[in-house]
CSV table of C-alpha atoms in Angstrom, one decimal:
chain,number,residue,atom,x,y,z
C,66,UNK,CA,130.3,87.2,73.3
C,67,UNK,CA,126.6,87.0,72.8
C,68,UNK,CA,126.3,83.8,70.9
C,69,UNK,CA,128.4,82.0,73.3
C,70,UNK,CA,126.2,83.2,76.3
C,71,UNK,CA,122.9,82.3,74.5
C,72,UNK,CA,124.8,79.0,73.9
C,73,UNK,CA,125.6,78.0,77.4
C,74,UNK,CA,122.6,79.2,78.8
C,75,UNK,CA,120.2,77.8,76.1
C,76,UNK,CA,122.0,74.2,76.8
C,77,UNK,CA,120.3,74.0,80.6
C,78,UNK,CA,117.1,75.4,79.5
C,79,UNK,CA,113.6,73.5,78.7
C,80,UNK,CA,112.6,76.5,77.0
C,81,UNK,CA,113.7,79.2,74.9
C,82,UNK,CA,116.5,82.0,75.2
C,83,UNK,CA,115.6,84.8,73.2
C,84,UNK,CA,117.8,87.8,72.4
C,85,UNK,CA,117.4,90.9,70.5
C,86,UNK,CA,116.7,90.5,66.8
C,87,UNK,CA,115.5,86.7,67.2
C,88,UNK,CA,111.9,85.5,66.4
C,89,UNK,CA,109.8,86.4,69.0
C,90,UNK,CA,111.7,88.6,71.1
C,91,UNK,CA,109.7,92.0,70.1
C,92,UNK,CA,106.5,90.0,70.7
C,93,UNK,CA,107.6,88.8,73.9
C,94,UNK,CA,108.8,92.2,75.2
C,95,UNK,CA,105.5,94.1,74.3
C,96,UNK,CA,103.1,94.2,77.6
C,97,UNK,CA,99.5,95.7,78.4
C,98,UNK,CA,100.6,99.4,78.5
C,99,UNK,CA,101.6,100.7,74.9
C,100,UNK,CA,103.9,103.4,76.9
C,101,UNK,CA,106.5,100.7,77.5
C,102,UNK,CA,109.3,99.9,74.8
C,103,UNK,CA,112.0,98.4,77.3
C,104,UNK,CA,114.7,96.3,75.5
C,105,UNK,CA,116.0,93.4,77.8
C,106,UNK,CA,119.5,92.3,77.1
C,107,UNK,CA,118.1,88.4,77.2
C,108,UNK,CA,114.8,86.7,77.7
C,109,UNK,CA,114.2,83.4,79.1
C,110,UNK,CA,110.8,81.9,78.2
C,111,UNK,CA,110.5,79.5,81.2
C,112,UNK,CA,108.8,76.1,80.5
C,113,UNK,CA,110.0,74.9,84.0
C,114,UNK,CA,110.5,75.9,87.5
C,115,UNK,CA,114.3,74.8,86.6
C,116,UNK,CA,114.4,77.6,83.8
C,117,UNK,CA,113.5,79.9,86.4
C,118,UNK,CA,116.1,78.6,88.5
C,119,UNK,CA,118.7,78.7,85.9
C,120,UNK,CA,117.7,82.5,84.8
C,121,UNK,CA,118.0,83.5,88.2
C,122,UNK,CA,121.4,82.2,88.3
C,123,UNK,CA,122.2,83.9,84.8
C,124,UNK,CA,121.1,87.1,85.9
C,125,UNK,CA,123.2,87.2,88.9
C,126,UNK,CA,126.1,85.8,87.3
C,127,UNK,CA,126.1,88.6,84.6
C,128,UNK,CA,124.8,91.2,87.1
C,129,UNK,CA,121.4,92.1,85.0
C,130,UNK,CA,118.6,93.2,86.5
C,131,UNK,CA,115.3,90.7,86.7
C,132,UNK,CA,112.0,91.7,85.3
C,133,UNK,CA,108.9,88.7,85.5
C,134,UNK,CA,106.5,88.9,83.0
C,135,UNK,CA,103.1,86.7,83.3
C,136,UNK,CA,100.1,89.1,82.1
C,137,UNK,CA,102.3,92.0,81.8
C,138,UNK,CA,100.0,94.5,83.5
C,139,UNK,CA,102.1,96.3,85.3
C,140,UNK,CA,101.7,100.2,84.2
C,141,UNK,CA,105.1,101.0,84.4
C,142,UNK,CA,106.6,98.2,82.6
C,143,UNK,CA,108.2,96.1,85.7
C,144,UNK,CA,108.2,93.0,83.9
C,145,UNK,CA,110.5,94.3,81.0
C,146,UNK,CA,113.7,95.3,82.1
C,147,UNK,CA,116.0,97.6,80.2
C,148,UNK,CA,119.2,95.8,79.1
C,149,UNK,CA,118.3,93.1,81.9
C,150,UNK,CA,117.0,89.8,82.2
C,151,UNK,CA,113.4,89.0,81.5
C,152,UNK,CA,111.9,85.7,82.9
C,153,UNK,CA,108.9,85.2,80.7
C,154,UNK,CA,106.7,82.9,82.7
C,155,UNK,CA,103.9,82.5,80.5
C,156,UNK,CA,104.6,78.8,78.6
C,157,UNK,CA,104.4,77.9,82.4
C,158,UNK,CA,100.5,77.8,82.2
C,159,UNK,CA,98.9,74.8,83.0
C,160,UNK,CA,96.2,74.1,85.4
C,161,UNK,CA,95.3,70.9,87.3
C,162,UNK,CA,91.9,70.8,88.8
C,163,UNK,CA,90.6,68.4,91.4
C,164,UNK,CA,87.4,68.8,91.5
C,165,UNK,CA,86.5,66.3,94.4
C,166,UNK,CA,89.2,67.8,97.0
C,167,UNK,CA,88.1,71.3,95.4
C,168,UNK,CA,91.7,72.5,94.8
C,169,UNK,CA,93.6,73.6,91.8
C,170,UNK,CA,97.4,73.6,91.2
C,171,UNK,CA,98.1,76.8,88.6
C,172,UNK,CA,101.4,77.1,87.3
C,173,UNK,CA,103.1,80.5,87.6
C,174,UNK,CA,102.5,81.7,84.3
C,175,UNK,CA,98.8,81.2,83.8
C,176,UNK,CA,96.3,83.7,82.9
C,177,UNK,CA,93.3,84.3,84.5
C,178,UNK,CA,91.0,83.1,81.7
C,179,UNK,CA,92.9,79.9,81.9
C,180,UNK,CA,92.0,79.3,85.5
C,181,UNK,CA,88.4,80.3,85.0
C,182,UNK,CA,87.6,78.0,82.1
C,183,UNK,CA,89.5,75.0,83.7
C,184,UNK,CA,87.7,75.6,87.5
C,185,UNK,CA,84.4,76.1,85.7
C,186,UNK,CA,84.0,72.9,84.2
C,187,UNK,CA,83.1,71.4,87.3
C,188,UNK,CA,81.1,74.7,88.5
C,189,UNK,CA,83.8,76.0,90.7
C,190,UNK,CA,86.1,78.8,91.0
C,191,UNK,CA,88.0,80.9,93.0
C,192,UNK,CA,88.9,84.6,93.7
C,193,UNK,CA,90.3,86.2,90.4
C,194,UNK,CA,90.7,89.9,88.9
C,195,UNK,CA,88.2,91.2,86.5
C,196,UNK,CA,90.2,90.7,83.2
C,197,UNK,CA,90.6,87.1,81.7
C,198,UNK,CA,94.2,88.2,80.3
C,199,UNK,CA,95.7,89.3,83.7
C,200,UNK,CA,98.0,87.0,85.3
C,201,UNK,CA,97.5,84.9,88.2
C,202,UNK,CA,100.9,85.6,89.8
C,203,UNK,CA,100.9,89.2,89.9
C,204,UNK,CA,97.1,89.5,91.0
C,205,UNK,CA,97.4,87.0,93.7
C,206,UNK,CA,101.0,88.1,95.3
C,207,UNK,CA,99.2,91.8,95.8
C,208,UNK,CA,96.3,90.5,97.1
C,209,UNK,CA,93.7,89.8,94.3
C,210,UNK,CA,90.2,91.6,94.1
C,211,UNK,CA,87.8,90.1,92.3
C,212,UNK,CA,83.6,89.5,91.9
C,213,UNK,CA,84.1,86.5,94.4
C,214,UNK,CA,85.9,88.0,97.3
C,215,UNK,CA,83.1,89.4,99.8
C,216,UNK,CA,82.1,86.0,99.4
C,217,UNK,CA,85.3,84.1,99.9
C,218,UNK,CA,88.0,86.6,100.5
C,219,UNK,CA,90.6,87.7,97.9
C,220,UNK,CA,92.7,85.7,95.9
C,221,UNK,CA,95.3,85.5,98.5
C,222,UNK,CA,93.1,84.6,101.0
C,223,UNK,CA,92.6,81.2,98.9
C,224,UNK,CA,96.1,80.0,98.6
C,225,UNK,CA,96.8,76.8,100.1
C,226,UNK,CA,100.5,76.6,99.1
C,227,UNK,CA,103.3,78.3,97.0
C,228,UNK,CA,106.4,76.9,95.0
C,229,UNK,CA,108.9,79.7,94.8
C,230,UNK,CA,112.3,80.3,93.3
C,231,UNK,CA,114.4,82.6,95.6
C,232,UNK,CA,117.1,84.9,94.8
C,233,UNK,CA,119.9,82.3,95.7
C,234,UNK,CA,117.9,80.2,93.0
C,235,UNK,CA,116.8,77.4,95.6
C,236,UNK,CA,113.3,76.2,94.9
C,237,UNK,CA,110.9,76.6,98.4
C,238,UNK,CA,107.4,75.5,99.4
C,239,UNK,CA,105.7,77.8,101.6
C,240,UNK,CA,102.7,77.2,103.3
C,241,UNK,CA,101.0,77.8,106.7
C,242,UNK,CA,103.2,75.1,108.2
C,243,UNK,CA,106.3,75.3,105.8
C,244,UNK,CA,107.8,79.0,106.5
C,245,UNK,CA,104.8,80.1,107.5
C,246,UNK,CA,106.9,83.9,108.2
C,247,UNK,CA,107.1,84.0,103.9
C,248,UNK,CA,103.7,82.5,103.5
C,249,UNK,CA,102.4,85.6,105.5
C,250,UNK,CA,104.5,88.0,103.2
C,251,UNK,CA,103.8,86.4,99.8
C,252,UNK,CA,99.7,87.1,100.8
C,253,UNK,CA,99.8,90.8,99.8
C,254,UNK,CA,103.6,91.8,99.6
C,255,UNK,CA,103.8,91.3,95.9
C,256,UNK,CA,107.0,90.0,93.9
C,257,UNK,CA,109.6,91.1,96.7
C,258,UNK,CA,110.5,87.8,97.7
C,259,UNK,CA,110.9,85.5,94.7
C,260,UNK,CA,109.2,84.6,91.9
C,261,UNK,CA,106.4,81.7,92.4
C,262,UNK,CA,105.7,79.2,90.0
C,263,UNK,CA,103.2,77.3,91.2
C,264,UNK,CA,100.2,78.2,93.6
C,265,UNK,CA,97.4,75.8,95.4
C,266,UNK,CA,94.3,77.4,95.6
C,267,UNK,CA,90.9,76.7,97.1
C,268,UNK,CA,87.9,76.3,95.0
C,269,UNK,CA,84.5,77.2,95.8
C,270,UNK,CA,81.2,75.9,94.3
C,271,UNK,CA,79.5,79.0,92.9
C,272,UNK,CA,77.9,77.4,89.9
C,273,UNK,CA,78.2,78.9,86.3
C,274,UNK,CA,75.4,81.7,86.6
C,275,UNK,CA,76.0,85.1,87.5
C,276,UNK,CA,74.0,88.9,87.3
C,277,UNK,CA,74.6,92.2,86.3
C,278,UNK,CA,72.7,95.1,86.6
C,279,UNK,CA,73.5,98.5,85.3
C,280,UNK,CA,71.9,102.0,85.9
C,281,UNK,CA,72.6,105.1,83.9
C,282,UNK,CA,72.6,108.4,84.6
C,283,UNK,CA,73.3,111.6,83.3
C,284,UNK,CA,75.6,113.4,84.9
C,285,UNK,CA,73.7,116.3,86.3
C,286,UNK,CA,71.6,113.4,88.1
C,287,UNK,CA,74.3,111.5,89.5
C,288,UNK,CA,75.3,112.9,93.1
C,289,UNK,CA,72.0,111.9,94.8
C,290,UNK,CA,71.7,108.4,92.5
C,291,UNK,CA,75.4,108.0,94.1
C,292,UNK,CA,74.1,108.8,97.5
C,293,UNK,CA,71.3,106.5,97.4
C,294,UNK,CA,73.5,104.0,95.7
C,295,UNK,CA,75.9,104.1,98.7
C,296,UNK,CA,73.5,104.1,101.0
C,297,UNK,CA,72.4,100.6,99.9
C,298,UNK,CA,75.6,99.3,99.8
C,299,UNK,CA,75.8,99.2,103.6
C,300,UNK,CA,73.0,96.5,103.3
C,301,UNK,CA,74.1,94.2,100.4
C,302,UNK,CA,74.3,90.3,100.2
C,303,UNK,CA,77.9,88.9,99.9
C,304,UNK,CA,76.7,87.6,96.8
C,305,UNK,CA,76.4,91.3,95.2
C,306,UNK,CA,79.3,93.7,94.4
C,307,UNK,CA,78.4,97.0,93.8
C,308,UNK,CA,80.2,98.9,91.3
C,309,UNK,CA,80.0,102.6,90.1
C,310,UNK,CA,81.8,104.5,87.4
C,311,UNK,CA,81.8,107.4,85.5
C,312,UNK,CA,82.9,107.2,81.7
C,313,UNK,CA,84.7,109.5,79.3
C,314,UNK,CA,81.1,110.2,78.0
C,315,UNK,CA,80.0,112.0,81.0
C,316,UNK,CA,77.8,109.4,82.3
C,317,UNK,CA,77.5,107.6,85.5
C,318,UNK,CA,76.7,103.7,85.6
C,319,UNK,CA,75.8,102.3,88.9
C,320,UNK,CA,75.1,98.8,89.7
C,321,UNK,CA,76.3,95.6,91.1
C,322,UNK,CA,77.5,92.1,89.8
C,323,UNK,CA,75.9,89.2,91.3
C,324,UNK,CA,77.7,85.5,91.7
C,325,UNK,CA,75.1,82.7,91.9
C,326,UNK,CA,71.3,82.1,90.9
C,327,UNK,CA,70.0,85.2,89.5
C,328,UNK,CA,66.7,84.7,91.0
C,329,UNK,CA,67.9,85.4,94.6
C,330,UNK,CA,68.8,88.9,93.1
C,331,UNK,CA,65.4,90.2,92.6
C,332,UNK,CA,64.7,91.7,95.8
C,333,UNK,CA,67.9,93.9,95.0
C,334,UNK,CA,67.2,94.7,91.8
C,335,UNK,CA,63.8,96.0,92.9
C,336,UNK,CA,65.6,98.1,95.4
C,337,UNK,CA,68.1,99.8,92.5
C,338,UNK,CA,64.8,100.9,91.0
C,339,UNK,CA,64.3,103.3,93.8
C,340,UNK,CA,67.9,105.0,93.0
C,341,UNK,CA,66.2,107.7,90.5
C,342,UNK,CA,65.2,108.0,87.0
C,343,UNK,CA,68.0,106.6,85.2
C,344,UNK,CA,68.5,106.9,81.2
C,345,UNK,CA,69.2,103.6,80.8
C,346,UNK,CA,68.9,100.2,82.5
C,347,UNK,CA,70.3,97.1,81.9
C,348,UNK,CA,69.7,93.8,84.1
C,349,UNK,CA,71.4,90.7,82.3
C,350,UNK,CA,72.5,86.8,83.3
C,351,UNK,CA,75.4,85.6,82.3
C,352,UNK,CA,78.0,83.2,82.6
C,353,UNK,CA,80.5,83.2,85.1
C,354,UNK,CA,83.3,82.9,82.1
C,355,UNK,CA,81.6,85.5,80.1
C,356,UNK,CA,81.5,88.0,83.2
C,357,UNK,CA,85.5,87.5,83.8
C,358,UNK,CA,85.8,88.4,80.0
C,359,UNK,CA,83.6,91.4,79.7
C,360,UNK,CA,86.0,93.9,79.8
C,361,UNK,CA,88.9,92.4,77.8
C,362,UNK,CA,88.3,94.4,74.8
C,363,UNK,CA,88.3,97.6,76.6
C,364,UNK,CA,91.4,96.5,78.7
C,365,UNK,CA,93.3,95.3,75.6
C,366,UNK,CA,97.0,95.7,75.2
C,367,UNK,CA,98.8,98.2,73.1
C,368,UNK,CA,96.7,101.2,74.3
C,369,UNK,CA,98.8,103.9,76.0
C,370,UNK,CA,97.8,104.1,79.7
C,371,UNK,CA,98.0,105.7,83.1
C,372,UNK,CA,95.9,105.1,86.3
C,373,UNK,CA,95.8,106.0,90.0
C,374,UNK,CA,93.9,104.5,92.7
C,375,UNK,CA,93.0,104.9,96.5
C,376,UNK,CA,91.3,102.8,99.1
C,377,UNK,CA,88.3,104.7,101.1
C,378,UNK,CA,87.1,103.5,104.2
C,379,UNK,CA,84.0,106.0,103.9
C,380,UNK,CA,82.7,108.4,101.1
C,381,UNK,CA,81.0,111.3,102.4
C,382,UNK,CA,78.8,113.5,100.3
C,383,UNK,CA,81.9,115.8,99.7
C,384,UNK,CA,83.7,112.4,98.3
C,385,UNK,CA,80.9,112.0,96.3
C,386,UNK,CA,81.0,115.7,94.4
C,387,UNK,CA,85.0,115.0,93.9
C,388,UNK,CA,84.4,111.6,92.5
C,389,UNK,CA,81.6,113.0,90.0
C,390,UNK,CA,83.9,116.1,88.9
C,391,UNK,CA,87.1,114.2,88.7
C,392,UNK,CA,89.4,117.0,89.4
C,393,UNK,CA,87.9,119.3,86.7
C,394,UNK,CA,85.1,121.1,87.5
C,395,UNK,CA,85.4,123.1,84.2
C,396,UNK,CA,84.9,119.6,82.0
C,397,UNK,CA,88.0,119.7,80.3
C,398,UNK,CA,90.1,116.4,80.1
C,399,UNK,CA,88.1,114.3,82.7
C,400,UNK,CA,89.2,110.4,82.4
C,401,UNK,CA,87.2,107.5,83.5
C,402,UNK,CA,86.7,106.8,87.4
C,403,UNK,CA,85.2,103.8,89.2
C,404,UNK,CA,84.4,102.0,92.6
C,405,UNK,CA,84.2,98.7,93.7
C,406,UNK,CA,82.9,97.7,97.0
C,407,UNK,CA,84.7,95.7,99.6
C,408,UNK,CA,83.5,94.0,102.9
C,409,UNK,CA,81.9,90.9,103.7
C,410,UNK,CA,84.7,88.3,103.7
C,411,UNK,CA,88.0,90.4,102.9
C,412,UNK,CA,87.3,92.2,106.2
C,413,UNK,CA,86.5,88.9,108.3
C,414,UNK,CA,90.0,88.0,107.7
C,415,UNK,CA,92.0,89.3,110.8
C,416,UNK,CA,94.4,92.1,109.7
C,417,UNK,CA,97.5,90.6,111.1
C,418,UNK,CA,96.7,87.4,109.3
C,419,UNK,CA,98.6,87.9,105.9
C,420,UNK,CA,100.5,91.3,104.4
C,421,UNK,CA,97.4,92.6,102.6
C,422,UNK,CA,96.5,95.6,104.4
C,423,UNK,CA,93.4,97.9,104.7
C,424,UNK,CA,90.9,95.5,104.9
C,425,UNK,CA,88.3,97.5,106.7
C,426,UNK,CA,88.3,99.5,102.9
C,427,UNK,CA,84.5,100.5,102.0
C,428,UNK,CA,85.1,101.0,98.3
C,429,UNK,CA,88.1,100.9,96.0
C,430,UNK,CA,88.7,104.0,94.0
C,431,UNK,CA,90.1,103.9,90.7
C,432,UNK,CA,90.7,106.4,87.9
C,433,UNK,CA,92.8,106.0,84.6
C,434,UNK,CA,92.7,106.8,80.6
C,435,UNK,CA,93.7,105.1,77.7
C,436,UNK,CA,94.9,106.7,74.3
C,437,UNK,CA,96.9,105.9,71.2
C,438,UNK,CA,99.1,109.3,70.2
C,439,UNK,CA,102.2,110.0,72.3
C,440,UNK,CA,101.3,113.6,71.9
C,441,UNK,CA,98.5,113.6,74.4
C,442,UNK,CA,100.9,111.8,77.1
C,443,UNK,CA,101.3,114.8,78.7
C,444,UNK,CA,97.7,115.8,79.1
C,445,UNK,CA,96.3,112.6,79.7
C,446,UNK,CA,98.2,111.7,82.8
C,447,UNK,CA,98.1,115.4,84.2
C,448,UNK,CA,94.4,114.5,84.0
C,449,UNK,CA,94.3,111.2,86.0
C,450,UNK,CA,96.5,112.9,88.5
C,451,UNK,CA,94.0,115.7,89.0
C,452,UNK,CA,91.4,113.4,89.2
C,453,UNK,CA,93.1,111.2,92.2
C,454,UNK,CA,94.0,114.3,94.0
C,455,UNK,CA,90.5,115.5,94.1
C,456,UNK,CA,89.7,112.3,96.0
C,457,UNK,CA,93.4,112.2,98.0
C,458,UNK,CA,91.2,114.1,101.1
C,459,UNK,CA,89.0,111.0,101.7
C,460,UNK,CA,91.8,108.1,100.8
C,461,UNK,CA,92.8,105.6,103.7
C,462,UNK,CA,95.8,103.7,101.5
C,463,UNK,CA,95.9,102.0,98.4
C,464,UNK,CA,95.9,98.7,97.0
C,465,UNK,CA,99.5,97.9,95.9
C,466,UNK,CA,98.5,96.4,92.6
C,467,UNK,CA,97.0,99.7,91.6
C,468,UNK,CA,100.1,101.9,92.2
C,469,UNK,CA,101.6,103.1,89.4
C,470,UNK,CA,105.0,105.6,89.3
C,471,UNK,CA,104.4,106.6,93.3
C,472,UNK,CA,107.5,104.6,94.5
C,473,UNK,CA,108.8,104.6,97.9
C,474,UNK,CA,105.7,107.1,98.9
C,475,UNK,CA,103.1,104.6,97.3
C,476,UNK,CA,104.6,101.5,99.0
C,477,UNK,CA,104.3,103.7,102.5
C,478,UNK,CA,100.5,103.8,101.7
C,479,UNK,CA,99.8,100.3,101.0
C,480,UNK,CA,101.0,99.2,104.1
C,481,UNK,CA,100.8,99.9,107.8
C,482,UNK,CA,103.8,101.0,109.8
C,483,UNK,CA,104.4,98.0,111.5
C,484,UNK,CA,103.3,95.5,108.4
C,485,UNK,CA,105.8,97.3,106.2
C,486,UNK,CA,108.6,96.7,109.4
C,487,UNK,CA,107.6,93.0,109.1
C,488,UNK,CA,108.1,93.1,105.4
C,489,UNK,CA,111.4,94.8,105.3
C,490,UNK,CA,112.7,92.2,107.8
C,491,UNK,CA,111.3,89.2,105.6
C,492,UNK,CA,113.3,91.1,102.4
C,493,UNK,CA,116.2,91.0,105.0
C,494,UNK,CA,116.0,87.3,105.4
C,495,UNK,CA,114.8,86.4,101.6
C,496,UNK,CA,116.4,88.7,99.3
C,497,UNK,CA,119.0,91.2,101.2
C,498,UNK,CA,120.3,92.5,98.3
C,499,UNK,CA,117.3,93.2,96.5
C,500,UNK,CA,117.8,91.0,93.7
C,501,UNK,CA,113.9,91.2,93.4
C,502,UNK,CA,113.6,95.2,93.2
C,503,UNK,CA,111.5,95.8,89.7
C,504,UNK,CA,108.2,95.8,91.6
C,505,UNK,CA,106.5,98.2,94.1
C,506,UNK,CA,109.5,97.9,96.1
C,507,UNK,CA,110.1,96.6,99.6
C,508,UNK,CA,113.7,97.9,100.1
C,509,UNK,CA,115.9,95.5,102.5
C,510,UNK,CA,118.0,97.6,105.4
C,511,UNK,CA,121.3,98.5,103.7
């Protein structure tokens, strides 16, 4: 039966169909979070939009759940449906750059590093995330925060058009003038409405140089330094994105990332020297491509992982104390925490312009932990939950791409009631049977 099924589907594919036991099956089903060990009934390694159409129709024919893989960074393993059909987009990884028109056409399986390298040949870029092995598709459909966002908006704000396969297996083009309702929903609504096989992005002339400034403080000096850092952020130029983090080594690192001519950051560097007396300071110029991949090793595949996040519209002194203590004032099992500044061009976009919500966010908070031994799962997950709970009184929502296992409650936090109602209406129109439900799901009216 499996052989007959494989033969029938494979004959319609440009790519490959993998079944359990086939060469490449285990490598393809392995994703970023080492806790995920799901076994799809079949995997379609899509080499064309037609392959995605074939896979969607086959899944519906055999009544199989659909999971879609690009970078595979979903913390709960949405990309890998157990006993379902996994559509692996990674063979669809082409990027075509039009430097004169400042546009890039990017296939749905491309990773951020491929995009960055292709556009930086011309000194161009568009907003993308901070880890180069992240998938363009998942990042962009949820919004897409990155170092360029304060200057040029989120990744979703820079999309000109999408090519998408619907739940019925139809191929549609989506833009402001073609299916504008769906264009609104794809800009922040996640993978709820279809599988995007190509994005068209606007590009921006940023050059190739960046600067990273980092000042490390012992934990007992972190609170006053964070207060000064917070106040300085209110005056930050749009070229700068402020960051703060406390690692599992119990030191606090405050700083900023600057995109553009490093010499223009000199004044901000001097102002950072007034935050206090750091134990260490590092101010370094690097290429934009190197900046984009500097977290790749820390965020590597195969580690067991758990994380949670919040959006913060304010960061009062009490929140700073909670950030430093991370839900464990006794010092035990405190996970890493971090902050990244929003504002600038993100907030310039009218809230009603897209499904993406919480544009008035001041900082995005994240807490996470990684480990290798399954025996540590319970204590590690509990620590991250405590850390997130300590910041919850100051939260004003959540980034949909930062959701983990919160389910429907998390989706309600990601969108306003008005936007969620509009997203449900779109789901009713484009996926009334909830074919695409392995995501942070917007359920249709049943």
